[in-house]
XYZ file of N, CA and C in Angstrom:
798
model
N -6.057 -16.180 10.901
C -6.878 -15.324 10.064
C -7.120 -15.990 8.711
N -7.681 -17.379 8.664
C -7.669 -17.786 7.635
C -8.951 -17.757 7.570
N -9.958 -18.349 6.058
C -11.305 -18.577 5.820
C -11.740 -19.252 6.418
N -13.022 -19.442 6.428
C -13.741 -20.088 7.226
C -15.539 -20.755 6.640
N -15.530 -21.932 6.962
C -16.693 -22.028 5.979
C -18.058 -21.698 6.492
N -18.812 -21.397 5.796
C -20.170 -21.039 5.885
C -21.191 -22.124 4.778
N -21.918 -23.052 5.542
C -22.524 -23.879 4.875
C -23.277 -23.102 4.400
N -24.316 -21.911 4.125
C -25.135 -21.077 3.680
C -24.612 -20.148 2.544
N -23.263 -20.495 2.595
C -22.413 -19.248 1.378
C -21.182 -19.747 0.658
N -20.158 -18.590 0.458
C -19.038 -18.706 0.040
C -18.523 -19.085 1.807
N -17.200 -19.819 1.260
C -16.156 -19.915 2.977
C -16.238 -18.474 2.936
N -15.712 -17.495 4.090
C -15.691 -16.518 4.441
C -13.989 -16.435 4.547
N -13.471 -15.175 3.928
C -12.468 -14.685 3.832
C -11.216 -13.489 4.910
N -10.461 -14.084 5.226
C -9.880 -13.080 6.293
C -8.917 -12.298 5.661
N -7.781 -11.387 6.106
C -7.135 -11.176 5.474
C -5.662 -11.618 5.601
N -5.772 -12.948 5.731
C -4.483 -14.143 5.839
C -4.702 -14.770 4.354
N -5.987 -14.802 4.033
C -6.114 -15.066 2.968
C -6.217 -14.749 1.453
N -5.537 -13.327 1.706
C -5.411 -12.665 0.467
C -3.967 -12.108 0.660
N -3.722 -11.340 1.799
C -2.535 -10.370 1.868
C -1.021 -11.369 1.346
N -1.050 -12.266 1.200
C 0.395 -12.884 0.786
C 0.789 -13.040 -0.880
N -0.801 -12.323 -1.410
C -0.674 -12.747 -3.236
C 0.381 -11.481 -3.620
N 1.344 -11.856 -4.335
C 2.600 -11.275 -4.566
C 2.219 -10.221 -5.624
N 0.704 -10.468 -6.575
C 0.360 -9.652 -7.079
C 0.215 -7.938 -6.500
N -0.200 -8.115 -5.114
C -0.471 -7.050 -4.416
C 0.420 -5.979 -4.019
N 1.447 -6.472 -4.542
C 2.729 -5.735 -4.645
C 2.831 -4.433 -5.592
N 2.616 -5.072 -7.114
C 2.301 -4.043 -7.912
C 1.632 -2.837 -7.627
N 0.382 -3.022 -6.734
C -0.248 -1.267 -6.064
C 0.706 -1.009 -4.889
N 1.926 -1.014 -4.965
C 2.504 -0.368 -4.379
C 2.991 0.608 -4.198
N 3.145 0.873 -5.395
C 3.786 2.547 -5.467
C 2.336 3.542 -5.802
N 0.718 3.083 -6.186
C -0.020 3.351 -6.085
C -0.595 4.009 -4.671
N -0.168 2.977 -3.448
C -0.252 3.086 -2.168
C 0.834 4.349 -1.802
N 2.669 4.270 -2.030
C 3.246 5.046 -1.819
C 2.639 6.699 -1.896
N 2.347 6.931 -2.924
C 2.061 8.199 -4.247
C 0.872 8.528 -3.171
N -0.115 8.255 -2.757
C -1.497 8.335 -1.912
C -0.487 8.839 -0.677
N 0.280 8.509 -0.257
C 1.181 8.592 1.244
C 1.589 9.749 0.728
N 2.234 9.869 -0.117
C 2.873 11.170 -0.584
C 2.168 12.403 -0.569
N 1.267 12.231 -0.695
C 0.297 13.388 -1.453
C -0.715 13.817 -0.038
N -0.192 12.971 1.019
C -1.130 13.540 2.215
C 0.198 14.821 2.967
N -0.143 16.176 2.720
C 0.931 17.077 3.103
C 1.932 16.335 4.190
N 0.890 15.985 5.449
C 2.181 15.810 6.742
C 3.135 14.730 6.302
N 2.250 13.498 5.756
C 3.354 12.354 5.281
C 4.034 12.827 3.937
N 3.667 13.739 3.166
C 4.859 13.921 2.362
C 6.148 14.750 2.534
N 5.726 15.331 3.588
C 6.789 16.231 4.100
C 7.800 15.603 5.091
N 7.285 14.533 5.774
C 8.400 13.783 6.520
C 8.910 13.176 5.610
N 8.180 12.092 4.232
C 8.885 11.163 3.518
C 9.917 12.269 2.895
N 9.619 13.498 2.155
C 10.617 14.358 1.758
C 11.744 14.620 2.457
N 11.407 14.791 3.757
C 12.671 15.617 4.154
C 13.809 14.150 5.102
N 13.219 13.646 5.410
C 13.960 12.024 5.801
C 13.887 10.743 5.270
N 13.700 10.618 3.531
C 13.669 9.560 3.357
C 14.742 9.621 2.224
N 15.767 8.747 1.530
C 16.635 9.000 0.431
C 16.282 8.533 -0.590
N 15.136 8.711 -1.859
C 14.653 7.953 -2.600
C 16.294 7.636 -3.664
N 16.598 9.135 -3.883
C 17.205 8.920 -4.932
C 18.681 7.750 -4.728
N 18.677 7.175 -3.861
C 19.951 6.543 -3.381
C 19.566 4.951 -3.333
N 18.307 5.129 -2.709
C 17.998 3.725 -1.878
C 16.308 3.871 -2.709
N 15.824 3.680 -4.021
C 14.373 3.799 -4.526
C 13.571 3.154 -3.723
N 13.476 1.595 -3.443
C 12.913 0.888 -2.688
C 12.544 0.768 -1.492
N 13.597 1.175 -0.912
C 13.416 1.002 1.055
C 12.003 0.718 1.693
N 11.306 2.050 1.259
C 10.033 2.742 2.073
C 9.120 1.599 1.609
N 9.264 0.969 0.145
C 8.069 -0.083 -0.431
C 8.938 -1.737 0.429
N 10.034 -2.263 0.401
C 10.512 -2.863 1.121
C 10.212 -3.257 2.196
N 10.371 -1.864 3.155
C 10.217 -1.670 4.754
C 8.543 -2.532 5.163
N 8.161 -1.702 4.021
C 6.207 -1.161 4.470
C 5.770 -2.974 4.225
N 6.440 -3.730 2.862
C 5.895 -5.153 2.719
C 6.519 -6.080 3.812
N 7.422 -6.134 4.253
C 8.279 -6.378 5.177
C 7.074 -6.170 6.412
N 6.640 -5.285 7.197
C 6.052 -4.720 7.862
C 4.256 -5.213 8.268
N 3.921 -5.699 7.131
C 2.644 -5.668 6.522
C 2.731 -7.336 7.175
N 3.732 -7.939 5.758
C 3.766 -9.595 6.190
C 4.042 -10.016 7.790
N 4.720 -9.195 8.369
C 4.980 -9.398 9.434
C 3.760 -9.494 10.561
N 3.303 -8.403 10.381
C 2.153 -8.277 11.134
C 0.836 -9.092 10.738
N 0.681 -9.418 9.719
C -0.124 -10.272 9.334
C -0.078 -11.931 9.681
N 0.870 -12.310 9.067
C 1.671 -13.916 9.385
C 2.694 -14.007 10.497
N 3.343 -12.862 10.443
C 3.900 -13.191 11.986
C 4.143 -14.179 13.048
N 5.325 -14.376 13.707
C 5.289 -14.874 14.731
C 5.593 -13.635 15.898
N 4.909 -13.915 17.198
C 4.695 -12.826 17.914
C 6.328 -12.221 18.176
N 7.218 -13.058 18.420
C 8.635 -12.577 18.033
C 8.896 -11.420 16.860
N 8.924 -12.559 16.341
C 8.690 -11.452 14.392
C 7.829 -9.806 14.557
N 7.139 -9.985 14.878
C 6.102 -8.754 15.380
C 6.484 -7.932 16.102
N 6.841 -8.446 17.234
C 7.511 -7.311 18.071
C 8.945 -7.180 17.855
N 9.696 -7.382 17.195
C 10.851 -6.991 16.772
C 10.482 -6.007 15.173
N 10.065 -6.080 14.637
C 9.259 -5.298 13.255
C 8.736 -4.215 13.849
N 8.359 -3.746 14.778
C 7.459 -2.915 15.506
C 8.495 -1.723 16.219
N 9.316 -2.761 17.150
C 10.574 -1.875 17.126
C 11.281 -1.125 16.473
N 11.652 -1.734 15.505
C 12.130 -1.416 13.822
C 11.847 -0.089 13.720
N 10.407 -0.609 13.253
C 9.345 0.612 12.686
C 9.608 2.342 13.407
N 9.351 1.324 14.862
C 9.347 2.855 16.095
C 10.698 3.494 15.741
N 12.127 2.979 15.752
C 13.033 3.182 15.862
C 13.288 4.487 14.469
N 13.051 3.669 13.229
C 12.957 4.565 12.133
C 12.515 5.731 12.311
N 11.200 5.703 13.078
C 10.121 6.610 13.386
C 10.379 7.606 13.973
N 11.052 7.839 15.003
C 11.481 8.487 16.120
C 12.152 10.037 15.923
N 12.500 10.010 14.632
C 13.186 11.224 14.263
C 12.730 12.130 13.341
N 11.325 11.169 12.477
C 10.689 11.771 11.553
C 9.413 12.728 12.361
N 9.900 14.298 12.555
C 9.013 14.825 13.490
C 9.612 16.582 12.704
N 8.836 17.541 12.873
C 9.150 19.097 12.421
C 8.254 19.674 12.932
N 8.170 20.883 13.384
C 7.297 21.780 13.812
C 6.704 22.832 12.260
N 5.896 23.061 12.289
C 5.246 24.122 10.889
C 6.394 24.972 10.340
N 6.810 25.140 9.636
C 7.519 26.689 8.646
C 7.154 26.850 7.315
N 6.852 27.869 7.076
C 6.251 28.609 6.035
C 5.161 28.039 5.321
N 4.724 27.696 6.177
C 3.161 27.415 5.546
C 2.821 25.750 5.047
N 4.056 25.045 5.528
C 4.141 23.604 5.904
C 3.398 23.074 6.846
N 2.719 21.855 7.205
C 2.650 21.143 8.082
C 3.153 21.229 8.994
N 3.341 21.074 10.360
C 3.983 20.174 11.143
C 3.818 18.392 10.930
N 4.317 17.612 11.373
C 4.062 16.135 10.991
C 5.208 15.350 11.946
N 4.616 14.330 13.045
C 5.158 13.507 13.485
C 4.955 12.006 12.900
N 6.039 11.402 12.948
C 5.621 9.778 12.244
C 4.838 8.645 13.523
N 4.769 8.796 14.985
C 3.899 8.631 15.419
C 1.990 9.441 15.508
N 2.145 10.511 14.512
C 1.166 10.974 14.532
C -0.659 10.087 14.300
N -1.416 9.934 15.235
C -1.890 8.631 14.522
C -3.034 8.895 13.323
N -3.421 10.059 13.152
C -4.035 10.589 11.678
C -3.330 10.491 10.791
N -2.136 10.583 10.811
C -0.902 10.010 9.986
C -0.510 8.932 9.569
N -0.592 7.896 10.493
C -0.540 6.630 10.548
C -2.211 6.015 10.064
N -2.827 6.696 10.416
C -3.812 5.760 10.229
C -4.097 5.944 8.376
N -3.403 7.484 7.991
C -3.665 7.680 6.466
C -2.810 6.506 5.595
N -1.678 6.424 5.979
C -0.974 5.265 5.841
C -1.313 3.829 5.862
N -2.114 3.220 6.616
C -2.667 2.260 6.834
C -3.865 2.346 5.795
N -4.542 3.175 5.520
C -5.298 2.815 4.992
C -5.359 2.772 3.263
N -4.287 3.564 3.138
C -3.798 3.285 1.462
C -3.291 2.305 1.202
N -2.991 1.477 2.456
C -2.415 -0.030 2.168
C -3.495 -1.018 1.728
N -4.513 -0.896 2.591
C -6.093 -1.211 2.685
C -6.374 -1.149 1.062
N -6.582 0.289 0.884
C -7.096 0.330 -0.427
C -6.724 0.079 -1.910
N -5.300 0.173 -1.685
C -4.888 -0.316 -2.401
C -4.492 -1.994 -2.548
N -4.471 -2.694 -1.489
C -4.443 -3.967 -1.811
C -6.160 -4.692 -2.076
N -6.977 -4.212 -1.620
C -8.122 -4.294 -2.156
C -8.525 -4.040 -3.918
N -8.043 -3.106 -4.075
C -8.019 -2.437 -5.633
C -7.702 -3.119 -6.283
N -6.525 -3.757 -6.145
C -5.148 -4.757 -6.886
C -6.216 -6.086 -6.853
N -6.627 -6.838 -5.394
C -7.163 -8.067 -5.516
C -7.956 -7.990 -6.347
N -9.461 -7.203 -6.174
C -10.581 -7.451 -6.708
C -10.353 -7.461 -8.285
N -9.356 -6.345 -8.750
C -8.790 -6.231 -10.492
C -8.645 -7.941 -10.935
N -7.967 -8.488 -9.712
C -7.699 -9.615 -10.454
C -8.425 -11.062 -10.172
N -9.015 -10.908 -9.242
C -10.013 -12.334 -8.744
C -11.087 -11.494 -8.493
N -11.869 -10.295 -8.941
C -13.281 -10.067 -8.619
C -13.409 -10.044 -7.558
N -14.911 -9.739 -7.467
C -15.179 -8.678 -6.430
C -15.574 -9.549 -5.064
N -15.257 -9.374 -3.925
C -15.036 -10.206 -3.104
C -16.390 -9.992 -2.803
N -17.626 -10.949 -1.985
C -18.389 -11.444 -1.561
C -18.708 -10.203 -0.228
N -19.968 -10.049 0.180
C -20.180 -8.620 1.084
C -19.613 -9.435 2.704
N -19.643 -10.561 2.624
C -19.208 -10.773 4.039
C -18.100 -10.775 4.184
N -16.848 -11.617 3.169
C -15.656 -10.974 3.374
C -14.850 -10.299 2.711
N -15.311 -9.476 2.244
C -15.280 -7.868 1.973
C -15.395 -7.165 3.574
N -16.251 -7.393 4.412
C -16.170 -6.752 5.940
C -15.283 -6.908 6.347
N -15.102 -8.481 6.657
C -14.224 -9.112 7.567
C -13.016 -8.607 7.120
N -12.213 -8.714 5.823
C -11.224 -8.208 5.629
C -10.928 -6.713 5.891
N -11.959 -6.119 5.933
C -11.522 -4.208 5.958
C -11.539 -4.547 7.566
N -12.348 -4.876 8.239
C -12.221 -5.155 9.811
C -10.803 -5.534 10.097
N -9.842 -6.527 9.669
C -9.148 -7.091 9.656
C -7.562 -6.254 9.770
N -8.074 -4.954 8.608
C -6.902 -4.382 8.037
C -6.629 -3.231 9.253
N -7.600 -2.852 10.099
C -7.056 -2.252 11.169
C -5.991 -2.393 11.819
N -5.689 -3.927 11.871
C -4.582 -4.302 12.679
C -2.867 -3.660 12.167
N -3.248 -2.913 10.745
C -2.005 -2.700 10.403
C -1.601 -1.097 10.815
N -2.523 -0.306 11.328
C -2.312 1.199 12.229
C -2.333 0.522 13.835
N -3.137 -0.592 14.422
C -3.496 -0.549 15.505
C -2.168 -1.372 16.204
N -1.295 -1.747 15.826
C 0.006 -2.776 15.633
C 1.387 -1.212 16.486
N 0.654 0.003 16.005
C 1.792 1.178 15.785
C 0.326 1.702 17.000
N 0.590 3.314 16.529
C -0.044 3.951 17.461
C -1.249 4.379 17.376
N -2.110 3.495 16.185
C -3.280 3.913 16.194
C -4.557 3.562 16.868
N -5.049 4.224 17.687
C -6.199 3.547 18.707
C -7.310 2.888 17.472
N -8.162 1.380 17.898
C -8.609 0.893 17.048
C -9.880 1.477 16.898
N -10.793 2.683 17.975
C -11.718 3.116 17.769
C -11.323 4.569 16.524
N -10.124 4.949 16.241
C -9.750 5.947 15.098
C -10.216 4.936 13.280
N -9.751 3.869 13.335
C -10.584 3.016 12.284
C -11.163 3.114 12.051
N -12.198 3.705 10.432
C -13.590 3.824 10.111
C -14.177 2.399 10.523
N -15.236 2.586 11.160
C -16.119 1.456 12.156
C -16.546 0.309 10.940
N -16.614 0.981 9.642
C -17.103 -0.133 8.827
C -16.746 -0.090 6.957
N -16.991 -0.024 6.415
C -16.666 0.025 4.893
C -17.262 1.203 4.692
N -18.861 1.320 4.657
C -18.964 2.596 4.525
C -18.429 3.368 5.050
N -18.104 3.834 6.535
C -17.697 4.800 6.933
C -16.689 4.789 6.418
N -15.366 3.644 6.559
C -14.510 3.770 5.477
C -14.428 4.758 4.083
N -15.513 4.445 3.367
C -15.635 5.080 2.124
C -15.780 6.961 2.447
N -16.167 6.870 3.327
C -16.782 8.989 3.569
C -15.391 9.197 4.076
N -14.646 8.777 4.965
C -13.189 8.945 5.398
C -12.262 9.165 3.982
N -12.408 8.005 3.333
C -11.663 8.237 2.225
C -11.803 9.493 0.917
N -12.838 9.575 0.966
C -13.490 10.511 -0.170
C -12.989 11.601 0.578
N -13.139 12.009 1.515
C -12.650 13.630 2.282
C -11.008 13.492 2.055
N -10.244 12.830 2.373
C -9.018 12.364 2.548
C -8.394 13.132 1.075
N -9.293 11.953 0.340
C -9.032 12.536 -1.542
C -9.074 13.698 -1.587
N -9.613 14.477 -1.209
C -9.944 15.689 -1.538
C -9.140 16.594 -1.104
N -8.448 16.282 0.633
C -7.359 17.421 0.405
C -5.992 16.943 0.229
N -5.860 15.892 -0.796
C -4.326 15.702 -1.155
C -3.868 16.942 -2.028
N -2.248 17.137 -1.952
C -1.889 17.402 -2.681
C -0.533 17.401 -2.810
N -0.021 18.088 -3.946
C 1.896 17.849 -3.902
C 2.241 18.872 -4.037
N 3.240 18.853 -3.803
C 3.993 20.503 -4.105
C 5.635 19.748 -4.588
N 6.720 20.437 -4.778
C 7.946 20.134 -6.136
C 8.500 19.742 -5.287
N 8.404 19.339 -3.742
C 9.198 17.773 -2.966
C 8.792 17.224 -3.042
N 7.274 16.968 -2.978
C 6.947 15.475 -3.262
C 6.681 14.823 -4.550
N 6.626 15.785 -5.483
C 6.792 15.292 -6.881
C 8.577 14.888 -7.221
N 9.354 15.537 -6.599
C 10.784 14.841 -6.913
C 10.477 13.499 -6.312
N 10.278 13.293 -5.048
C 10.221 11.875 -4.371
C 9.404 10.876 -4.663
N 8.476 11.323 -5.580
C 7.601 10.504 -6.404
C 8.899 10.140 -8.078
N 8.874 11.217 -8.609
C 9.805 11.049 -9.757
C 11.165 9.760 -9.305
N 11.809 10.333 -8.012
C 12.781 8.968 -7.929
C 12.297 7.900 -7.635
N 11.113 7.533 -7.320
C 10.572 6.505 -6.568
C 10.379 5.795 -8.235
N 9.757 6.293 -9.026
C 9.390 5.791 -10.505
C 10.567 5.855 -11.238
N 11.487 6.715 -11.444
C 12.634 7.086 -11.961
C 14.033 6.917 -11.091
N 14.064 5.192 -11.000
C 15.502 5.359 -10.157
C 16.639 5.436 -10.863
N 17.858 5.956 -10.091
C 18.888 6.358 -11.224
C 19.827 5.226 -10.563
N 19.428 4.336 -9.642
C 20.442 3.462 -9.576
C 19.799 2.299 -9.452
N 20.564 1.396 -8.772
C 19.254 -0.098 -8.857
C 19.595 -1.268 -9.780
N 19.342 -2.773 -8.988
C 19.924 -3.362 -10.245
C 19.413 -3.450 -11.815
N 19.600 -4.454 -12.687
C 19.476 -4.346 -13.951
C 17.961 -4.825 -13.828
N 17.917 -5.518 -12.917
C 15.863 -6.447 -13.467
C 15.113 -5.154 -12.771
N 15.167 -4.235 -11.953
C 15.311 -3.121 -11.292
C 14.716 -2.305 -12.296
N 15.581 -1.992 -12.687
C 15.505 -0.600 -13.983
C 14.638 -0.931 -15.039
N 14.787 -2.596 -15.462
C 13.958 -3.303 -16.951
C 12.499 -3.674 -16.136
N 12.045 -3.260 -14.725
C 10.387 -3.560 -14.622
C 9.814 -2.430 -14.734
N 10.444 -1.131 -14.488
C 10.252 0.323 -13.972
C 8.977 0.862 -14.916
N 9.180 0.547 -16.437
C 8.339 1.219 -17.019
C 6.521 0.307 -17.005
N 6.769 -0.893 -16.607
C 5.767 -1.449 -15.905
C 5.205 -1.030 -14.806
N 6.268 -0.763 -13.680
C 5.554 -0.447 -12.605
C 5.314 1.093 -12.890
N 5.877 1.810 -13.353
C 5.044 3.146 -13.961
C 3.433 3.301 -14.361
N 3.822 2.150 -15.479
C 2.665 1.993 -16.076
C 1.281 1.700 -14.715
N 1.345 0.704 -14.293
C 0.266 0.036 -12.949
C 0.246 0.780 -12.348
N 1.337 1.675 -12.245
C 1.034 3.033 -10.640
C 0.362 4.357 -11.023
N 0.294 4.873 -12.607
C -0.633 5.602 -12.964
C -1.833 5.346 -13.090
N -2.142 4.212 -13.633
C -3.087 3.542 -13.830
C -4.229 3.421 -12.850
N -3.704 2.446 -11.551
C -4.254 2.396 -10.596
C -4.564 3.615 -9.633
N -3.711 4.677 -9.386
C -3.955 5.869 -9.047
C -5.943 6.449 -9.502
N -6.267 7.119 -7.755
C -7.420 8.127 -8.581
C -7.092 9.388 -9.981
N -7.718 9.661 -10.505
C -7.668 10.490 -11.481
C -6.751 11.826 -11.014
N -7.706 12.285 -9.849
C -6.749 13.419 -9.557
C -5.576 13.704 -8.828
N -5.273 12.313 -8.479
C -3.802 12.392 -7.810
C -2.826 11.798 -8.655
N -3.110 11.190 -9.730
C -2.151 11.048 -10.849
C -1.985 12.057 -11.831
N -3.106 13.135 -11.806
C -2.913 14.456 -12.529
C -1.557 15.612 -11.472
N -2.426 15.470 -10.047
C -1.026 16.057 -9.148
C 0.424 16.133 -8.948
N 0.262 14.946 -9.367
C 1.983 14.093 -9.315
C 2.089 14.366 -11.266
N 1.965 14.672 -11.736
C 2.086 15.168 -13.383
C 2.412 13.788 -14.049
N 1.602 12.585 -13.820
C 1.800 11.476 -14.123
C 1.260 11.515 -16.056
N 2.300 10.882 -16.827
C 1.620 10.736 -18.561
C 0.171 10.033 -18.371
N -0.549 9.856 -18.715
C -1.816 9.350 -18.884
C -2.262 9.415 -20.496
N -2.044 8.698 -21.378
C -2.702 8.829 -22.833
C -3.504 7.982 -22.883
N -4.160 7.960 -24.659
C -5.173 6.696 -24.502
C -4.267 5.344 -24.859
N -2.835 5.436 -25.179
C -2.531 4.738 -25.444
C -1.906 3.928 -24.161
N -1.382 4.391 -23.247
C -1.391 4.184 -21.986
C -2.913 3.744 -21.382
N -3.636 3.436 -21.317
C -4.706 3.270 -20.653
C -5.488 2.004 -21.664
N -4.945 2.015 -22.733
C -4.973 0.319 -23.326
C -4.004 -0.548 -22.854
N -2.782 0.000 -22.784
C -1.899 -0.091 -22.224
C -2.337 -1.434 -20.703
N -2.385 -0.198 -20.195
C -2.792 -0.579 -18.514
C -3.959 -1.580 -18.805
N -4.831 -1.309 -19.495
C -6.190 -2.616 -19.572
C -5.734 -3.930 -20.272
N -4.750 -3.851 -21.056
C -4.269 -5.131 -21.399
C -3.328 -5.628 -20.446
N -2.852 -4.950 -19.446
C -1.969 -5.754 -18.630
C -2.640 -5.959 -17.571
N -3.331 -5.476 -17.179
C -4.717 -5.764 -16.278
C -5.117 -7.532 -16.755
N -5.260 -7.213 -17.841
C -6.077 -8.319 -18.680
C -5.579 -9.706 -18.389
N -4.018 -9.287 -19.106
C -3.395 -10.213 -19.132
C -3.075 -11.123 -17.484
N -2.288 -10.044 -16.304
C -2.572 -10.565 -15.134
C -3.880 -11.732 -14.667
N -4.886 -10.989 -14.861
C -6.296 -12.029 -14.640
C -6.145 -13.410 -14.838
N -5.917 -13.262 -16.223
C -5.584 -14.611 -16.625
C -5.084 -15.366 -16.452
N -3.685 -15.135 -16.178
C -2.450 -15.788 -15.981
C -2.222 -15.899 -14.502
N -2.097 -15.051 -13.770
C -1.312 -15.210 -12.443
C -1.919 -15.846 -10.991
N -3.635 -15.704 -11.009
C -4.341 -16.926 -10.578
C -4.157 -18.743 -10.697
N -3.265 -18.583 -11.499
C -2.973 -19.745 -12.516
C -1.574 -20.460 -11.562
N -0.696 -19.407 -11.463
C 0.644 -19.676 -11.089
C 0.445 -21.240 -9.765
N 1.457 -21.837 -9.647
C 1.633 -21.926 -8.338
C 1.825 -21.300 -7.241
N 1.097 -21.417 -6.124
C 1.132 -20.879 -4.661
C 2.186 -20.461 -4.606
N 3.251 -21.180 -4.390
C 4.081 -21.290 -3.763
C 5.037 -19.812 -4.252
N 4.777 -19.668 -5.978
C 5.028 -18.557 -6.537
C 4.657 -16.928 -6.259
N 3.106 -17.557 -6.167
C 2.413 -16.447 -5.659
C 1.961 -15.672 -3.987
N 2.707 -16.805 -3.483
C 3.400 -15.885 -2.246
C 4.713 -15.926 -1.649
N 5.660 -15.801 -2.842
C 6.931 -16.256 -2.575
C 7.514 -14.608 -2.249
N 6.619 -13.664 -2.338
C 7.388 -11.842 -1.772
C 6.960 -11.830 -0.038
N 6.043 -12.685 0.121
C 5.962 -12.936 1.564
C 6.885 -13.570 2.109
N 7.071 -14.903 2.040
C 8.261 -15.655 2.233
C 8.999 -15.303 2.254
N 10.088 -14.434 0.834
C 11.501 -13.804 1.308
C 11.135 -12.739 2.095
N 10.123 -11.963 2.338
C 10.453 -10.758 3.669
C 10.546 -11.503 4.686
N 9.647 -12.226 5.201
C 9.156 -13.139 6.563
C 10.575 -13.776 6.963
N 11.666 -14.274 5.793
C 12.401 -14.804 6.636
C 13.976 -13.791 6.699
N 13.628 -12.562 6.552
C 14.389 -11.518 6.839
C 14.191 -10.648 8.121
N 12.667 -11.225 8.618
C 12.707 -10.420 9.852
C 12.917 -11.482 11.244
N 13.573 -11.053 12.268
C 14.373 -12.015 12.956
C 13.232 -11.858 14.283
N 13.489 -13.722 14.847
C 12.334 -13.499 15.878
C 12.099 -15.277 15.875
């Protein structure tokens, strides 16, 4: 899934060729918070996941998961997959009091999941290398299917194209919401009370990028601060990223791929 050249254009872009920038990490808890806020997935992440113990896991698991399936070796893949199912298997409830029901094979579920990964690593790239080119801009949203269709999502459930993409998403937005479990599990996810020391000293950063990047009204849901001073805030570190982290060495800038990839066995 790498680029590919086009004597008539830009090379054409897959998504081997973006998903390993370590930048893309940062919309992570952007991506989480979107998961949260879809009732069925916040009600399983609530009621079976331990933020306040273990903050990371679920962002861990999911990059872990992502690289795998992306760069993979077919070993690697189908052992990650297992994983996944295995976790999966128990996260299931029938409706009470005016709850959801929600299975973690559910594939409207999965596929909501998948696609906040989508959008949010899209969000994150384009912030920082501009706006990708209309051909692979396709190819990559084409691409990102593979990360529901890997689990239980049939690949004809995939919006067929970007636009359709976009009308999927806009409805989606519209019926998020939270209620005072998934705002605790958001609060520990931003607010861990344990964790190591470099842990605790990035937190008010990644605070910062995860309000930021958030739509308007799901960072109002989750009772996220938003000032103007925060939002210079966020545009100067925006800023600053641009500049700088295109810059890095490779080897740097996909070195969160690398340590997951060689944690999953295969």
């Amino acid at each position: 899934m790498a680029a590919t050249e086009d004597p008539g254009g830009p090379a054409l872009l897959r998504i081997g060729d973006i998903a390993a920038e370590s930048v893309l990490v940062a919309a992570g808890g952007r991506a989480i918070l979107l998961q949260l806020a879809n009732p069925g997935v916040g009600r399983g992440v609530a009621e079976h996941s331990d933020f306040a113990s273990r903050p990371l896991d679920r962002l861990v698991r999911t990059l872990q998961y992502v690289y795998t399936v992306v760069y993979g070796s077919p070993a690697q893949l189908q052992s990650v997959v297992r994983s996944v199912s295995r976790a999966h298997a128990p996260v299931r409830s029938a409706p009470t009091d005016g709850s959801p029901s929600y299975s973690a094979f559910d594939p409207q579920l999965q596929l909501w999941v998948a696609a906040t990964l989508y959008d949010s690593a899209i969000d994150m790239y384009e912030r920082i290398y501009g706006p990708l080119d209309e051909r692979s801009a396709e190819q990559i949203y084409q691409d990102y299917a593979v990360l529901g269709t890997a689990l239980q999502v049939p690949r004809e459930l995939w919006p067929a194209d970007r636009a359709a993409f976009r009308e999927y998403w806009s409805h989606e937005l519209d019926s998020l919401t939270t209620n005072a479990s998934t705002r605790r599990v958001a609060q520990a996810l931003l607010h861990p009370a344990v964790g190591s020391l470099w842990l605790r000293a990035a937190m008010p950063v990644a605070r910062l990028a995860t309000a930021g990047l958030l739509p308007p009204a799901v960072r109002e849901a989750f009772d996220l601060p938003w000032t103007p001073t925060r939002r210079r805030l966020f545009t100067g570190l925006i800023t600053i990223t641009r500049l700088v982290y295109p810059r890095l060495p490779r080897a740097l800038r996909h070195l969160a791929r690398d340590r997951a990839l060689r944690g999953v066995p295969g």
